[in-house]
């Protein structure tokens, strides 16, 4: 039915787990804490510990581990690229000479370290979107940024934009699919000729898509206005975010784990 | 010379949890100068079937052929197949992209490799078929009214001189006047030898204008035949999401209490019969 | 003031010209109309007759170029009234796809009452009632993109109902639906009307107005006709002039009424016609 149905967007996976039910703000705040921890890790043992934590978190979130790993797929190229750069451009003890490039022992170590680090960063960060509804996520961001509103920061507007963008992604995929098929039926071909020709073939897809997006945006704006929307002011929520003791505990535990791992690595390992 | 579909099956997302069988063992035939309507509820597979007719989708099993050419992936005849079968999608006005109507109408013929000096006459012929004149050629398609946009979109397919025209719900969102104009155009094209395949949930149009009707129910062919056979089928069986047009339902209801009543979707015929019954009844 | 409590909205000699309209032609000219409490008013006209423009005045989405639009005694011209006007008259638009804000069904239904600033418990109970009335309660936790077109339009109705406005304006709500979706939506509209809602129903399909209390026909931005449904359906020539086509059953009903002495129903519903035309067993 769809040419574009293979695209997935690290999307929310519903499940009844303690992680899912945490306040989104707790999860948003935990992400930088965890990322700092991973950045500080250097030793193999530390990485192993983090990998173990990842598996534990997946189990605790009731998510299949494979599904969590899949979310890193789009960035694998970036991971490989980072690793290669480190292999080729780190000075140290040579272990292999290939023509004019020299691979060093330090290079291999740095490549493994950077690759693993990046992979863990992405995997942990993806838990945020895997376990949090888009609407909750934008609510959480709005509330976290709300202190900045007095300095003119558009917290509500950004959160609303995010919500609408997420809401429109499936619609736009369907539209793109339909327009591509329609132009195909009128003799367009997207897979023949030079690169320039192929790019040009997308003009009859992109222009109608822009027209549709703007028209939809305008109609949606009218519909929102008709439903009494006038920005964030005076707006309440059906499910207001509630920070509970569990959230404090979860965040504190995250900080404790990060500190413990970092301290352990410094003091126990050479 | 015809479009022939035999035992077509199509499954979406095979091998995933989303796997759905969209079409299961569907067959049809439509020759040039014939009108076939494909009816069914939303999700019955009508649109999927339409997209098989010119190689936008391909069958998992079964065959589709157009004037003897097999519609298979990477067919060397793909260009001829797509040229022979014009496909008008739902809300076709949303595919318009060109700066002026002339460019929009040249898109298909240019893609089919028609010589450039032949394109202008094709464009104005297509325009006059949909009831617009050459003054539209220089206008931007995006600044036209909704009804005009749809006409331009249909003309842009006609400009490719298809032997068959497949339309997916072309009357959706049109008012009754524009709907009439469109069905008149299709009837005229049919008379001039184009094969018409209309995907619709408007049984009134299907019964009144088609030579044959294919009725789909959850991806399977529920019935295929002349309008009168389809009407008889619908009186005897209920098909989800499809309802007899009012006149047909009324005639069927009268028929249940008076077997002499005609089974018809034609208002004039039913009226004649009712009036005859009245005068007959009043006679002593 | 003599505005009696039974008037919901009133247009007084309204003329509207779109600011971007190159032609400068008025989309509405000199339109006066009253919507009465509890009635189901059908607003008919072909494409471009001005019916959508009129509808948007009732909700203060458009402000008259000349004349006034009064909703429950409040002029829509005063920006201070806009919020109250929109809380009193809610709208459903033609394209179900373009009026859904939320990614989950009940979150979308909550959007209006959230904007009205209601307490969470009140929003929750309103959303529940609205989804129930629109037949969507079972789908409340589903992502909105998994709904069918008809379901999306019913969600739009639920979103409007959750705002608890006494008047509902529906602008060609069935235009993009299949017959099933259309029938479901009309059934919901009938139930709402029976429950006391004031309904303004914009359409160009005569088969949808059979249950209306009153019909108004617009053509070229002017009101051409106003009255009961039955006399409207008998106006064959005029209907065609206004770009409104009588559906076959209506045409049969009218012709039989003119040409025979048969006792026919007052309004040509299918059930009524079957009862009238099937001989007694």
Short mmCIF file of C-alpha atoms in Angstrom, two decimals, chain B residues 41-42 90-91 94 147 172-180 201-202 204 240-244 246-247 249-250 253-258 267 270-271 274-275 277-278 282, chain C residues 46-47 94-95 148 172 175-180 182 204-205 207 243-249 251-252 254-256 259-262 270-271 273-274 276-279 281:
data_model
loop_
_atom_site.label_atom_id
_atom_site.label_comp_id
_atom_site.label_asym_id
_atom_site.label_seq_id
_atom_site.Cartn_x
_atom_site.Cartn_y
_atom_site.Cartn_z
CA UNK B 41 -17.26 -0.74 1.24
CA UNK B 42 -14.25 1.28 2.38
CA UNK B 90 -9.11 10.05 -5.55
CA UNK B 91 -8.94 13.85 -5.20
CA UNK B 94 -4.01 17.29 -5.34
CA UNK B 147 -14.27 21.81 -9.62
CA UNK B 172 -16.08 12.43 -4.11
CA UNK B 173 -16.76 15.91 -2.76
CA UNK B 174 -18.40 17.19 -5.96
CA UNK B 175 -21.82 18.81 -5.95
CA UNK B 176 -24.60 17.23 -7.95
CA UNK B 177 -24.07 19.46 -10.98
CA UNK B 178 -20.35 18.62 -11.30
CA UNK B 179 -21.12 14.97 -10.64
CA UNK B 180 -23.51 14.95 -13.57
CA UNK B 201 -19.37 3.37 -3.53
CA UNK B 202 -22.18 5.12 -5.37
CA UNK B 204 -26.76 4.58 -8.13
CA UNK B 240 -21.53 -4.83 4.50
CA UNK B 241 -21.18 -1.16 3.70
CA UNK B 242 -23.30 -1.35 0.57
CA UNK B 243 -26.90 -0.33 0.44
CA UNK B 244 -29.30 -0.47 -2.47
CA UNK B 246 -33.44 4.23 -2.58
CA UNK B 247 -35.43 3.58 -5.77
CA UNK B 249 -34.80 -0.58 -2.30
CA UNK B 250 -38.32 0.76 -2.75
CA UNK B 253 -39.87 -3.73 -0.98
CA UNK B 254 -42.93 -3.39 -3.21
CA UNK B 255 -41.86 -6.56 -4.99
CA UNK B 256 -41.92 -8.48 -1.73
CA UNK B 257 -45.61 -7.75 -1.26
CA UNK B 258 -46.54 -7.75 -4.94
CA UNK B 267 -37.23 5.89 -11.40
CA UNK B 270 -41.02 2.28 -11.23
CA UNK B 271 -43.24 5.32 -11.58
CA UNK B 274 -47.04 2.40 -9.79
CA UNK B 275 -49.28 4.61 -11.90
CA UNK B 277 -51.27 -0.21 -10.70
CA UNK B 278 -53.23 2.77 -9.42
CA UNK B 282 -59.37 1.85 -9.40
CA UNK C 46 -24.15 24.63 -4.44
CA UNK C 47 -20.36 25.16 -4.33
CA UNK C 94 -15.64 19.26 6.01
CA UNK C 95 -12.29 17.49 6.02
CA UNK C 148 -11.38 5.52 9.32
CA UNK C 172 -20.60 19.80 4.90
CA UNK C 175 -18.85 15.47 1.95
CA UNK C 176 -15.78 13.27 2.27
CA UNK C 177 -17.39 10.20 3.83
CA UNK C 178 -18.58 6.93 2.33
CA UNK C 179 -22.28 5.99 2.53
CA UNK C 180 -21.76 4.12 5.79
CA UNK C 182 -22.57 9.40 6.17
CA UNK C 204 -25.77 20.39 -0.82
CA UNK C 205 -27.38 16.98 -0.53
CA UNK C 207 -31.39 13.56 0.96
CA UNK C 243 -27.68 23.89 -8.35
CA UNK C 244 -29.46 21.45 -6.03
CA UNK C 245 -30.42 18.16 -7.58
CA UNK C 246 -33.40 16.30 -6.20
CA UNK C 247 -32.36 12.71 -5.39
CA UNK C 248 -34.35 10.06 -7.32
CA UNK C 249 -36.60 9.15 -4.38
CA UNK C 251 -38.22 13.24 -7.48
CA UNK C 252 -40.44 10.14 -7.51
CA UNK C 254 -42.89 14.79 -6.00
CA UNK C 255 -43.99 13.39 -9.36
CA UNK C 256 -46.32 10.81 -7.85
CA UNK C 259 -49.65 12.95 -11.06
CA UNK C 260 -51.61 10.57 -8.83
CA UNK C 261 -53.96 10.70 -5.91
CA UNK C 262 -51.82 8.37 -3.81
CA UNK C 270 -37.47 5.50 2.31
CA UNK C 271 -39.44 3.96 5.18
CA UNK C 273 -42.44 5.67 0.92
CA UNK C 274 -42.36 1.90 1.45
CA UNK C 276 -47.22 4.26 1.51
CA UNK C 277 -46.63 2.21 -1.62
CA UNK C 278 -46.73 -1.38 -0.43
CA UNK C 279 -50.29 -2.68 -0.66
CA UNK C 281 -51.29 -7.50 3.27
#
